[in-house]
Amino acid sequence: MAELLYIAAALMLGLGAIGAAIGIGILGGKFLEGAARQPELVPLLRTQFFIVMGLVDAIPMIGVGLGLYVLFAVAG
């Protein structure tokens, strides 16, 4: 049973990291697209970019916390 918990924790960590990487990549591409389309809005877009990037990056941190909980508290 403990082996399945290790696999579940690894999937939580790995899929969270992959999802965040894809989300930040798409977000960065859209930021560059918007900056190229309307250069006068770059300061506004940059502010929104970093706020949303922080929110996107917070999701895997929750997954890391849950994964470590599964590893050490439940399986331990």
GROMACS .gro file of N, CA and C in nm, residues 33-75:
model
  129
   33GLU      N    1   0.299   3.846  -2.734
   33GLU     CA    2   0.208   3.877  -2.843
   33GLU      C    3   0.137   4.010  -2.820
   34GLY      N    4   0.090   4.031  -2.698
   34GLY     CA    5   0.023   4.157  -2.665
   34GLY      C    6   0.118   4.275  -2.667
   35ALA      N    7   0.243   4.254  -2.622
   35ALA     CA    8   0.342   4.361  -2.623
   35ALA      C    9   0.381   4.399  -2.765
   36ALA      N   10   0.386   4.301  -2.854
   36ALA     CA   11   0.420   4.331  -2.993
   36ALA      C   12   0.303   4.400  -3.063
   37ARG      N   13   0.182   4.365  -3.025
   37ARG     CA   14   0.065   4.424  -3.089
   37ARG      C   15   0.042   4.568  -3.044
   38GLN      N   16   0.058   4.595  -2.914
   38GLN     CA   17   0.037   4.730  -2.860
   38GLN      C   18   0.150   4.764  -2.763
   39PRO      N   19   0.260   4.817  -2.815
   39PRO     CA   20   0.376   4.844  -2.728
   39PRO      C   21   0.350   4.948  -2.619
   40GLU      N   22   0.252   5.034  -2.637
   40GLU     CA   23   0.226   5.135  -2.535
   40GLU      C   24   0.163   5.077  -2.408
   41LEU      N   25   0.112   4.955  -2.416
   41LEU     CA   26   0.050   4.891  -2.300
   41LEU      C   27   0.145   4.798  -2.225
   42VAL      N   28   0.273   4.799  -2.258
   42VAL     CA   29   0.368   4.706  -2.196
   42VAL      C   30   0.372   4.720  -2.043
   43PRO      N   31   0.374   4.841  -1.984
   43PRO     CA   32   0.377   4.846  -1.836
   43PRO      C   33   0.253   4.782  -1.771
   44LEU      N   34   0.137   4.805  -1.827
   44LEU     CA   35   0.015   4.744  -1.774
   44LEU      C   36   0.017   4.592  -1.793
   45LEU      N   37   0.059   4.549  -1.912
   45LEU     CA   38   0.065   4.406  -1.939
   45LEU      C   39   0.168   4.337  -1.850
   46ARG      N   40   0.279   4.403  -1.825
   46ARG     CA   41   0.384   4.343  -1.741
   46ARG      C   42   0.334   4.323  -1.598
   47THR      N   43   0.261   4.421  -1.546
   47THR     CA   44   0.206   4.409  -1.411
   47THR      C   45   0.109   4.292  -1.403
   48GLN      N   46   0.019   4.285  -1.499
   48GLN     CA   47  -0.078   4.176  -1.500
   48GLN      C   48  -0.009   4.041  -1.522
   49PHE      N   49   0.095   4.041  -1.604
   49PHE     CA   50   0.170   3.919  -1.631
   49PHE      C   51   0.229   3.861  -1.502
   50PHE      N   52   0.293   3.947  -1.422
   50PHE     CA   53   0.358   3.896  -1.302
   50PHE      C   54   0.256   3.856  -1.195
   51ILE      N   55   0.143   3.923  -1.189
   51ILE     CA   56   0.039   3.884  -1.093
   51ILE      C   57  -0.017   3.747  -1.130
   52VAL      N   58  -0.051   3.728  -1.257
   52VAL     CA   59  -0.108   3.601  -1.300
   52VAL      C   60  -0.003   3.490  -1.292
   53MET      N   61   0.123   3.523  -1.324
   53MET     CA   62   0.228   3.422  -1.315
   53MET      C   63   0.246   3.375  -1.170
   54GLY      N   64   0.234   3.465  -1.075
   54GLY     CA   65   0.240   3.425  -0.935
   54GLY      C   66   0.125   3.334  -0.896
   55LEU      N   67   0.006   3.362  -0.949
   55LEU     CA   68  -0.108   3.276  -0.919
   55LEU      C   69  -0.093   3.139  -0.983
   56VAL      N   70  -0.042   3.136  -1.107
   56VAL     CA   71  -0.021   3.008  -1.175
   56VAL      C   72   0.087   2.928  -1.102
   57ASP      N   73   0.188   2.995  -1.052
   57ASP     CA   74   0.297   2.927  -0.984
   57ASP      C   75   0.258   2.883  -0.843
   58ALA      N   76   0.151   2.937  -0.787
   58ALA     CA   77   0.109   2.898  -0.653
   58ALA      C   78   0.042   2.760  -0.652
   59ILE      N   79  -0.018   2.722  -0.762
   59ILE     CA   80  -0.088   2.594  -0.769
   59ILE      C   81   0.007   2.476  -0.747
   60PRO      N   82   0.124   2.471  -0.815
   60PRO     CA   83   0.214   2.358  -0.788
   60PRO      C   84   0.271   2.360  -0.646
   61MET      N   85   0.282   2.478  -0.586
   61MET     CA   86   0.331   2.482  -0.448
   61MET      C   87   0.232   2.413  -0.353
   62ILE      N   88   0.104   2.427  -0.381
   62ILE     CA   89   0.003   2.355  -0.302
   62ILE      C   90   0.018   2.206  -0.326
   63GLY      N   91   0.044   2.167  -0.452
   63GLY     CA   92   0.067   2.026  -0.483
   63GLY      C   93   0.190   1.971  -0.414
   64VAL      N   94   0.295   2.052  -0.404
   64VAL     CA   95   0.416   2.008  -0.333
   64VAL      C   96   0.384   1.985  -0.186
   65GLY      N   97   0.309   2.077  -0.128
   65GLY     CA   98   0.271   2.060   0.013
   65GLY      C   99   0.188   1.935   0.035
   66LEU      N  100   0.092   1.911  -0.052
   66LEU     CA  101   0.009   1.791  -0.038
   66LEU      C  102   0.090   1.664  -0.063
   67GLY      N  103   0.180   1.670  -0.162
   67GLY     CA  104   0.265   1.554  -0.190
   67GLY      C  105   0.356   1.520  -0.073
   68LEU      N  106   0.415   1.621  -0.012
   68LEU     CA  107   0.500   1.597   0.104
   68LEU      C  108   0.418   1.547   0.223
   69TYR      N  109   0.296   1.595   0.234
   69TYR     CA  110   0.208   1.544   0.339
   69TYR      C  111   0.180   1.396   0.319
   70VAL      N  112   0.152   1.358   0.194
   70VAL     CA  113   0.126   1.217   0.165
   70VAL      C  114   0.250   1.133   0.194
   71LEU      N  115   0.367   1.184   0.156
   71LEU     CA  116   0.490   1.108   0.178
   71LEU      C  117   0.522   1.089   0.326
   72PHE      N  118   0.515   1.195   0.403
   72PHE     CA  119   0.567   1.188   0.539
   72PHE      C  120   0.460   1.158   0.644
   73ALA      N  121   0.340   1.207   0.627
   73ALA     CA  122   0.239   1.187   0.730
   73ALA      C  123   0.157   1.061   0.708
   74VAL      N  124   0.117   1.039   0.584
   74VAL     CA  125   0.029   0.925   0.557
   74VAL      C  126   0.111   0.797   0.539
   75ALA      N  127   0.216   0.803   0.455
   75ALA     CA  128   0.294   0.683   0.426
   75ALA      C  129   0.396   0.653   0.534
   0.00000   0.00000   0.00000
